Coordinates of C-alpha atoms and ligand atoms in Angstrom, one line a residue:
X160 CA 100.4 111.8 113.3
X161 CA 100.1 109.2 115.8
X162 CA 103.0 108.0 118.2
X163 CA 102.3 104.3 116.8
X164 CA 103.2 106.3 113.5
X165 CA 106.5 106.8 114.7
X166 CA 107.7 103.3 115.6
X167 CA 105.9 102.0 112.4
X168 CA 108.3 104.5 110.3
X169 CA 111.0 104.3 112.2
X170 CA 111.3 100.8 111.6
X171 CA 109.9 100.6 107.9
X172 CA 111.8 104.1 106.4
X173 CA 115.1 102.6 106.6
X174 CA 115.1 100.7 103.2
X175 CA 117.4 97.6 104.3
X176 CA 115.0 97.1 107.3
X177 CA 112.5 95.3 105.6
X178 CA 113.4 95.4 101.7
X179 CA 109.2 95.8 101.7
X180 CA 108.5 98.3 99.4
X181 CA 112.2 100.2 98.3
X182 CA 111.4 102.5 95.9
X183 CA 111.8 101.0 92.1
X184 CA 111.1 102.0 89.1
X185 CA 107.1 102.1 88.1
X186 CA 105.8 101.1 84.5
X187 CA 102.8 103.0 85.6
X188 CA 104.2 106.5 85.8
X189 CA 101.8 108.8 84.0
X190 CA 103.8 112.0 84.2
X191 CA 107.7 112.0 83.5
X192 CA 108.6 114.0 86.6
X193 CA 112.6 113.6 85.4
X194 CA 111.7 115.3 82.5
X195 CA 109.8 118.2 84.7
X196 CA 112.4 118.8 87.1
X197 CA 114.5 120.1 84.0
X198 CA 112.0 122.8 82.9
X199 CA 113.2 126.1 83.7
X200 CA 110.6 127.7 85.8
X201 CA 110.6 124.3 87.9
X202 CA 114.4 123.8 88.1
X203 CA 114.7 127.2 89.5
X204 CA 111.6 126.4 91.9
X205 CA 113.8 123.5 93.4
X206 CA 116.6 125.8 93.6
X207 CA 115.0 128.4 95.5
X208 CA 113.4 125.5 97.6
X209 CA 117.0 125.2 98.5
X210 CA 118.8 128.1 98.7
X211 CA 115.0 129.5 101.2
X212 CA 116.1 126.5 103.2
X213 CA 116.9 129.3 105.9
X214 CA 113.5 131.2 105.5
X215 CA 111.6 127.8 105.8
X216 CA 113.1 126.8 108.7
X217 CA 112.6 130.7 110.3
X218 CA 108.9 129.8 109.6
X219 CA 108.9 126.1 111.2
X220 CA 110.3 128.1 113.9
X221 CA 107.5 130.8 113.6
X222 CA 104.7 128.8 113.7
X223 CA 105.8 126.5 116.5
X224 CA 106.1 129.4 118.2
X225 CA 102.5 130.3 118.6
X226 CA 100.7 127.2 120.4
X227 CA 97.8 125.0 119.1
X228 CA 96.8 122.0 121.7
X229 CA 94.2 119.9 120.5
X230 CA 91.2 121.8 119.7
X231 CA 92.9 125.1 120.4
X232 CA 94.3 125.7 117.0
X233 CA 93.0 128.9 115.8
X234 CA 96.1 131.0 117.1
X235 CA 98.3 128.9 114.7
X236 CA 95.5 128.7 111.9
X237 CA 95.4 132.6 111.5
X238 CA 99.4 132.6 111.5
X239 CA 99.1 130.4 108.3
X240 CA 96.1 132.2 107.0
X241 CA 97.9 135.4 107.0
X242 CA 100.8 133.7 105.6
X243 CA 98.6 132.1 102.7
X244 CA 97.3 135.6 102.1
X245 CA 101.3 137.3 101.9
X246 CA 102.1 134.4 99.4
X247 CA 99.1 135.7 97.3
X248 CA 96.8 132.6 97.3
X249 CA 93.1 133.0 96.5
X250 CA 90.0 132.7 98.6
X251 CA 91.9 132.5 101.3
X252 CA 89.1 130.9 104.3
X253 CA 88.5 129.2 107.3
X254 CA 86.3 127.2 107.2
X255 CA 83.8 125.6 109.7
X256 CA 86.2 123.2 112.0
X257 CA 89.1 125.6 111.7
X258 CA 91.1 124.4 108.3
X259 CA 92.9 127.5 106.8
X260 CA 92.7 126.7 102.9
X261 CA 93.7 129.2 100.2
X262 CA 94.3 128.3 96.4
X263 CA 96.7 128.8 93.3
X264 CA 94.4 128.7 90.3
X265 CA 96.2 126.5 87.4
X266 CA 94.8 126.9 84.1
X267 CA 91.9 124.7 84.9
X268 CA 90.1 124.6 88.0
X269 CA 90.2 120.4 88.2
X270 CA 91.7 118.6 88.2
X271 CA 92.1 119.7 91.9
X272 CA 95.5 119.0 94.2
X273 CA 94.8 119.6 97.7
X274 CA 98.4 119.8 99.6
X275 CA 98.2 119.6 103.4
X276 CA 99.9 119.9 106.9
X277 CA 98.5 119.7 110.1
X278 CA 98.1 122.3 112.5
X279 CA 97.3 120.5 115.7
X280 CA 99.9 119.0 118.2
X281 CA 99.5 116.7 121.0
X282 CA 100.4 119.4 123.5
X283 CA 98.3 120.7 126.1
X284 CA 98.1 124.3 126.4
X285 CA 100.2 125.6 128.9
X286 CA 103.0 123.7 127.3
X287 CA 106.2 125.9 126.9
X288 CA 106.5 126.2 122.7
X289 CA 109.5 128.6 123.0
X290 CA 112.3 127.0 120.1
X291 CA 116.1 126.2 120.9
X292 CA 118.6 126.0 118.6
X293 CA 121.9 124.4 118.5
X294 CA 123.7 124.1 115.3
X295 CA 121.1 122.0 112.9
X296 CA 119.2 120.7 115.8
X297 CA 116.1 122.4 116.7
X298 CA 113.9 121.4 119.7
X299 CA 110.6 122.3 120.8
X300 CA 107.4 120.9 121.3
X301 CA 106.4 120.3 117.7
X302 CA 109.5 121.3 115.7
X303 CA 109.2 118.2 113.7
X304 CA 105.3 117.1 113.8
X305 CA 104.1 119.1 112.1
X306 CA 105.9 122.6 112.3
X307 CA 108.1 121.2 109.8
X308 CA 105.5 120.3 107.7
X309 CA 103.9 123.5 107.7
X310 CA 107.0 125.2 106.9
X311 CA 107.7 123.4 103.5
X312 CA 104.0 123.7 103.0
X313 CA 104.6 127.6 102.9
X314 CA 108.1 127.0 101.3
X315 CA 106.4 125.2 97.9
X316 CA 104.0 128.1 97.5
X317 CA 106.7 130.4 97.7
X318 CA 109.0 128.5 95.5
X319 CA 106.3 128.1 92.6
X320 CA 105.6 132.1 93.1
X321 CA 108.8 133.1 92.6
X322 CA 109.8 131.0 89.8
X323 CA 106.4 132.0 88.2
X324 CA 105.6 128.2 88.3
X325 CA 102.4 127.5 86.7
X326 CA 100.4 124.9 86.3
X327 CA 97.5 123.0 84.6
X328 CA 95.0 122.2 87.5
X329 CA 94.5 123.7 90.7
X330 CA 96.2 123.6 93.8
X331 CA 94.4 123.7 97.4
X332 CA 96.8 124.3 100.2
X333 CA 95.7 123.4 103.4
X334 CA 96.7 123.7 107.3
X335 CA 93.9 121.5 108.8
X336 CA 92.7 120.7 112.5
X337 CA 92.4 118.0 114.5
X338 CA 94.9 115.0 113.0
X339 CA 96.4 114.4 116.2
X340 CA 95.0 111.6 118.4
X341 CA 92.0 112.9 119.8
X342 CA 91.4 115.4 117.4
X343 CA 90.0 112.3 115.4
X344 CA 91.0 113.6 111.7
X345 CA 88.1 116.0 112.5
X346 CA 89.6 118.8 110.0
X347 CA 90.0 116.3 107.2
X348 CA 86.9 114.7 107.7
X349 CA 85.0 118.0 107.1
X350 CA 87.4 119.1 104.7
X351 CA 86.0 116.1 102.4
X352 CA 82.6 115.7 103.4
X353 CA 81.9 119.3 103.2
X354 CA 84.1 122.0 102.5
X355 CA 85.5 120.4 99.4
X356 CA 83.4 117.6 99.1
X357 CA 83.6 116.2 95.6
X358 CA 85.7 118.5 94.6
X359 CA 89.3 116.8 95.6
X360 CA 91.1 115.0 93.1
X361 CA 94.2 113.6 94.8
X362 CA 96.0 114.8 98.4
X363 CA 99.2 114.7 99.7
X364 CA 99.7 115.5 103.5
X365 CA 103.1 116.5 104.9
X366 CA 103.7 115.3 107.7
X367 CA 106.5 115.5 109.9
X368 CA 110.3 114.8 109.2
X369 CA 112.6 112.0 107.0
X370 CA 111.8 111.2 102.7
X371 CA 109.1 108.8 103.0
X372 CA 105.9 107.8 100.5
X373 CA 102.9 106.8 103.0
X374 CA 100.6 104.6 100.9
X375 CA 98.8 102.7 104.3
X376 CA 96.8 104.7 106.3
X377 CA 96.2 102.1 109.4
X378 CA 92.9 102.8 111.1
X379 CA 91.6 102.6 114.0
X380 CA 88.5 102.6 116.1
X381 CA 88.3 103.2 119.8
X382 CA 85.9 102.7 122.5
X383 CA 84.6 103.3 125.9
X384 CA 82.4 100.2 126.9
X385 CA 80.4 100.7 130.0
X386 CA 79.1 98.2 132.1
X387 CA 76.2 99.2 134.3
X388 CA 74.5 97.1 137.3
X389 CA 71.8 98.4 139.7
X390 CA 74.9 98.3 142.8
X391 CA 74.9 97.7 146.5
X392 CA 75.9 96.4 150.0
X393 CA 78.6 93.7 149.4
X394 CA 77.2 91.6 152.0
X395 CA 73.6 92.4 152.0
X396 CA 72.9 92.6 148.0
X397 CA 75.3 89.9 147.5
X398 CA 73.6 88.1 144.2
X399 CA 73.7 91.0 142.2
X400 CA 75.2 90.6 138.9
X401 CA 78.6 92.5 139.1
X402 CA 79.5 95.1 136.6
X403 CA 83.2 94.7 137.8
X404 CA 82.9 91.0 137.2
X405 CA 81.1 91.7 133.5
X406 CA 84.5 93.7 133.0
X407 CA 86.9 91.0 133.7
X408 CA 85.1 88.5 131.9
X409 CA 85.2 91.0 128.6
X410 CA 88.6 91.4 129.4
X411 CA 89.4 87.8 129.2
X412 CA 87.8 87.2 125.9
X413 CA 89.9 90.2 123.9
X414 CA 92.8 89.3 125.3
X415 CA 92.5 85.7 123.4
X416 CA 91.3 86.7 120.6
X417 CA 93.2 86.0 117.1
X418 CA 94.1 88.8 115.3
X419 CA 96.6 88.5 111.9
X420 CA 99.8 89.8 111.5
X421 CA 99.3 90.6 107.5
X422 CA 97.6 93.3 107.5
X423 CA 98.9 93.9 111.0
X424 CA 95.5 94.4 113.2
X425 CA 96.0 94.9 117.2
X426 CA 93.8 95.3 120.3
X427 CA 94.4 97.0 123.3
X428 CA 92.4 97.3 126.8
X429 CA 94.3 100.8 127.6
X430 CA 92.1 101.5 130.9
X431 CA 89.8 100.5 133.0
X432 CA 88.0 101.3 136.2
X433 CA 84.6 102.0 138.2
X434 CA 83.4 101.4 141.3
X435 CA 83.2 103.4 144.6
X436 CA 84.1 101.2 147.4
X437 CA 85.8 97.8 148.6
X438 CA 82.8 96.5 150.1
X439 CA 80.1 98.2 147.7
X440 CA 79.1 95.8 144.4
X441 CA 80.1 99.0 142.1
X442 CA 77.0 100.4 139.7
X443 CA 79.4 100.8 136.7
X444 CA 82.6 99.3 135.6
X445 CA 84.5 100.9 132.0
X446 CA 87.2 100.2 129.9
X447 CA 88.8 101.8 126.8
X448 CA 89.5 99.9 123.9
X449 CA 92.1 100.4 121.2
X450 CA 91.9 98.4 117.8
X451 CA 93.7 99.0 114.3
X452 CA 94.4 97.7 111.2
X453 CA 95.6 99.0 107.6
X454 CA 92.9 97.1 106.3
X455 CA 89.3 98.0 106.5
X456 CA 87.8 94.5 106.3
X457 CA 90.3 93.1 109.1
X458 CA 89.5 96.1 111.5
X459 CA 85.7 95.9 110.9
X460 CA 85.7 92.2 111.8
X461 CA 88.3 92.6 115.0
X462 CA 85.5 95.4 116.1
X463 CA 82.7 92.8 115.6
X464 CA 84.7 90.1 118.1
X465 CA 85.3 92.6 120.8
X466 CA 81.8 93.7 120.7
X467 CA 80.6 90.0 120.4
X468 CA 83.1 89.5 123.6
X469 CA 81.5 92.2 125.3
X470 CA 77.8 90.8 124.7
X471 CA 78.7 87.7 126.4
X472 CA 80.9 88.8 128.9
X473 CA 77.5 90.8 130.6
X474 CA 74.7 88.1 129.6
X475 CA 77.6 85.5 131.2
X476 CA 77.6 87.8 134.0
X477 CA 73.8 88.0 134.4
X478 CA 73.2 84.2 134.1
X479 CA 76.0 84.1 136.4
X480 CA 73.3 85.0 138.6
X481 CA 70.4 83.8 137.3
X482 CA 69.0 87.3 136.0
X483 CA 68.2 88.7 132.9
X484 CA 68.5 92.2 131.2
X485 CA 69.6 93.6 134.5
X486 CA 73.0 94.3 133.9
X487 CA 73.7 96.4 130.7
X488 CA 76.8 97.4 128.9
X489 CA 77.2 100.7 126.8
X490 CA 79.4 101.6 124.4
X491 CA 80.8 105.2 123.5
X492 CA 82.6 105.3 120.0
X493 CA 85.4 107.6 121.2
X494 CA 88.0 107.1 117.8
X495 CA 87.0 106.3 114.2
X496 CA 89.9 106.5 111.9
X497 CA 89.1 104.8 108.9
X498 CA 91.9 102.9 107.5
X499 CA 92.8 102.7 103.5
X500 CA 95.4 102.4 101.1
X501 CA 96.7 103.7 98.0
X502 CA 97.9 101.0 95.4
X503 CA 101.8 101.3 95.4
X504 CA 101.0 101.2 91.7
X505 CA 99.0 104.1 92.1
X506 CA 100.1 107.2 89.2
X507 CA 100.0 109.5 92.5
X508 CA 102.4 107.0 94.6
X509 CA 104.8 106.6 90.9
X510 CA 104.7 110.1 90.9
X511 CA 105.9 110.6 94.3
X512 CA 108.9 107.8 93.9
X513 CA 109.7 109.1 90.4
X514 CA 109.9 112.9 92.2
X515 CA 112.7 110.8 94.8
X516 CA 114.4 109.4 92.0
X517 CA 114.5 112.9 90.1
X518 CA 116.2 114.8 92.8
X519 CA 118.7 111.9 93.7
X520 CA 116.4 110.6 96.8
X521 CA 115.8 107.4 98.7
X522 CA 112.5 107.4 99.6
X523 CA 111.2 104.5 101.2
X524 CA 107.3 103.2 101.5
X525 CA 105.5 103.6 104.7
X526 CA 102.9 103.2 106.3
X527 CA 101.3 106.1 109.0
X528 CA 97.6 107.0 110.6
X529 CA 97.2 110.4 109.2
X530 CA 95.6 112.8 107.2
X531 CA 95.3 110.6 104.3
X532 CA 93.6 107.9 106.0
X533 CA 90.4 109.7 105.0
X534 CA 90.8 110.3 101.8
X535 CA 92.3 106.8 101.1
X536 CA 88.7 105.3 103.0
X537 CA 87.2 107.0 99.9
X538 CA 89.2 105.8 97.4
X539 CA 90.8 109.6 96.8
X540 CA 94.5 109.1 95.3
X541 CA 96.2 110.8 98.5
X542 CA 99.9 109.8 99.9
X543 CA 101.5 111.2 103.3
X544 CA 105.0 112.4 102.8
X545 CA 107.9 113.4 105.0
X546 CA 109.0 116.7 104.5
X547 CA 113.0 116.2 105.1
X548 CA 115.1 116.5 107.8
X549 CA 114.7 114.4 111.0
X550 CA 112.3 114.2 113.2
X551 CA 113.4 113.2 117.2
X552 CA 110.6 112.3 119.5
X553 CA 107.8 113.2 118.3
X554 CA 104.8 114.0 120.9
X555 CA 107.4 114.0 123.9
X556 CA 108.5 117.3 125.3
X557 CA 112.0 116.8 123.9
X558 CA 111.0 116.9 120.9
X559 CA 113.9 117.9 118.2
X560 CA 114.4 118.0 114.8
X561 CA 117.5 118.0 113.0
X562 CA 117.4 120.6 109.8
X563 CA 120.6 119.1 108.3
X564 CA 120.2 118.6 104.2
X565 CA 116.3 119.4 105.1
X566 CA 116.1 121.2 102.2
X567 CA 116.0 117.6 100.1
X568 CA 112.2 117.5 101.8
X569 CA 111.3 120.7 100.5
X570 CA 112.5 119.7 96.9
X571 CA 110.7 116.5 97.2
X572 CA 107.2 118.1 98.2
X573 CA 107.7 121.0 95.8
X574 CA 108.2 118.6 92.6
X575 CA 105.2 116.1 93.8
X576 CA 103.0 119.4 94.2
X577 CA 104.2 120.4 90.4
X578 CA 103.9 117.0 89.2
X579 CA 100.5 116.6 90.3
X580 CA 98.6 119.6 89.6
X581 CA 98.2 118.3 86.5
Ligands
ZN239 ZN1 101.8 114.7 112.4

C-alpha cells in the first residue's frame, strides 16, 4: 500500500481517534460468523492459526528474504508458488503480469473468494532484505508491508488443511504484482480484467500489519504535463511564448483551486523542471501532478480543473504573446488508481466486523489505496484487512514489525476466508 496509506490508518485505526466508523453490531450480517467459529473443524483452524504463529512468522521472514523491487517480483512470486503447490492447492499458475494464484475447490466452484497479498515492495533492488530479530520485533525492508501479509496468506491455507476445513464455494489465493506506487495495481488490474475476469465474487487483500476493515479505496490519478515551445536566444528570440512561463501560470491555478474535505480529495505539484540554460527560453517545461480522492465523482472533476488550468495556463501564455497554437502542452497519464468503496453495510464488510467481534477483536474502519481499489471501482464486494501485529515504517529502510499477539491477525483473516467462501 501507499505511504499516504499509512498516515490515513495510523490516524483512523485507533477507534477513539475519530469515533467514525468503530465497529458495531450490523443488522445486515448474512452469515453468523459467532456461530462458525464454534464448529469444530473451524475452531481447531483458529487454534492452529495460533499455536503456527511461529511457522508463519518463519515464512514472513522467508519471503522477505528473497527481494521483489517494483517490477522485479518473480524471485518472490515462485517462492509463494512453490509454497501454494506444498500446501496442496490446485492449478497452481502464473499468470501473464506475474500474479501466483492457486485454488481450494469448495463444494461449488462460485461463488468464488479470491484472498490476496501483495508481492511487490517499494524497494529498489540492491536494497539489503536480510531480517533482524530482537525479541518480537522484526525489521527489514518489508517485514510488515506486505511480508506479513503473505505469511498469514500461507498461514490460513494451512490452517483450513489441517483442520480439514471445507467449504461451500471456492477460494482463490493470490500473491499479486505491482500494488505498490508505481507498480500501478497492475497485478490486480489483470487479475480482474483478464485472468479471472467475471469470475470473482468478493476479495479481501491483506495487507500489512494492525486489525483493521478497509472499506475506502482512495484513488488517484497522476500526471506528467509537458509544456513545449519552439526555444531560443534569451535576448535575440525574446517574444517567444515561454514554456517555463506556461508552467508557472498552471502552477498558479492548481494551487487555488477548491477541493472538499468530505470525501477528502487533494492535489499536489510533486516536481517540476525543464529547460537547458539561464539565458536560453527553454523548449520544454514539466511538472508531475498528484490528485486523490475516495470518491470517484470528486476525483474525476478535480482532474477536469487541473486539466482546464493547464489549457489556459498555455493559451494565456501564447496570447501572452500574441501567438496562437505555438506553444503546446502534453500530458502523460503516469497513475490511475481508481477509487471505490464498499458500503460499511456491505454482508462482506458485516462479515469482516462480526469475524472481530467473534474472536474478541477491535477492529476499526479504514480507509487505504490498495488492492481493493480495483475491485471496489467495479462494484466487486472486496475489503483490505490488516493481518495482525504492528507494522513500523512502512516503505522506509527501518522498517519493523512487531509480532507480539500477531497471531489475533491470522485468526481474523482465517475466519473472514471461512466465512466467506460461502
Ligand atoms: Zn502494502
Amino acid at each position: 500500500m501507499t505511504r499516504s496509506w499509512i498516515l490515513i490508518v495510523v490516524g483512523l485505526s485507533v477507534p477513539v481517534a475519530t469515533g467514525l466508523f468503530v465497529a458495531t453490531t450490523s443488522a445486515q450480517q448474512t452469515i453468523d460468523v459467532a456461530a462458525l467459529a464454534r464448529d469444530s473443524r473451524v475452531r481447531a483452524a483458529l487454534d492452529l492459526a495460533q499455536s503456527g504463529e511461529a511457522d508463519t512468522i518463519a515464512d514472513q521472514i522467508r519471503f522477505c528474504e528473497v527481494p521483489a523491487p517494483p517490477f522485479k517480483e518473480a524471485a518472490r512470486g515462485e517462492v509463494l508458488r512453490r509454497a501454494f503447490v506444498d500446501l496442496g492447492l490446485q492449478n497452481v499458475r502464473v499468470d501473464r503480469a506475474g500474479n501466483v494464484l492457486g485454488d481450494r475447490p469448495g463444494a461449488a466452484a462460485r461463488p468464488r473468494l479470491v484472498v490476496a497479498a501483495h508481492l511487490d515492495t517499494v524497494f529498489p533492488e540492491d536494497t539489503n532484505v536480510k531480517v533482524t530479530r530482537q525479541g518480537a520485533l522484526l525489521k527489514g525492508p518489508g517485514i510488515g508491508d506486505n511480508c506479513r501479509g503473505l505469511g498469514v496468506l500461507v498461514a490460513i491455507i494451512r490452517s483450513m488443511n489441517k483442520a480439514g476445513v471445507e467449504t461451500p464455494g471456492l477460494v482463490t489465493f493470490v500473491a499479486d504484482v505491482g500494488e505498490e506506487g508505481l507498480g500501478d495495481l497492475r497485478g490486480v488490474k489483470a487479475l480482474f480484467t483478464e485472468t479471472l475476469k467475471g469470475q470473482v465474487d468478493r476479495f479481501v487483500s491483506i495487507d500489512n500489519g494492525g486489525i483493521h476493515v478497509s472499506v475506502i479505496g482512495v484513488g488517484s490519478h497522476r500526471y506528467r504535463i509537458t509544456f513545449k515551445g519552439p526555444g531560443g536566444h534569451s535576448f535575440a528570440d525574446f517574444g517567444l511564448p515561454n514554456p517555463a512561463n506556461a508552467l508557472g501560470r498552471a502552477v498558479a491555478r492548481i494551487a487555488d483551486l477548491q477541493v472538499p474535505n468530505d470525501p477528502r480529495t487533494t492535489f499536489n505539484v510533486g516536481r517540476i523542471g525543464g529547460g537547458t540554460s539561464v539565458n536560453a527560453i527553454p523548449s520544454e517545461a514539466w511538472m508531475e501532478v498528484d490528485m486523490r480522492s475516495s470518491s470517484p465523482a470528486a476525483l474525476a472533476a478535480l482532474d477536469a480543473r487541473v486539466q482546464q488550468a493547464v489549457d489556459k495556463a498555455a493559451a494565456e501564455e501564447n496570447a501572452r504573446w500574441g501567438k496562437t497554437g505555438l506553444l503546446t502542452v502534453t500530458r502523460e497519464l503516469v497513475g490511475d488508481r481508481p477509487a471505490g468503496r464498499t458500503s460499511e453495510n456491505a454482508p462482506i464488510v458485516a462479515t469482516a466486523m462480526a469475524a472481530a467481534r467473534a474472536l474478541n477483536l477491535q477492529a476499526a474502519f479504514s480507509e487505504s489505496s490498495s488492492d481493493a481499489n480495483l475491485p471496489m471501482s467495479l462494484n466487486i464486494p472486496a475489503i483490505t484487512i490488516g493481518a495482525g501485529g504492528r507494522s513500523i515504517n512502512a516503505h522506509a529502510l527501518d522498517e519493523s514489525f512487531d509480532s507480539t499477539d500477531a497471531w489475533k491477525g491470522t485468526q481474523h483473516g482465517l475466519l473472514i476466508t471461512i466465512a466467506l467462501a460461502r
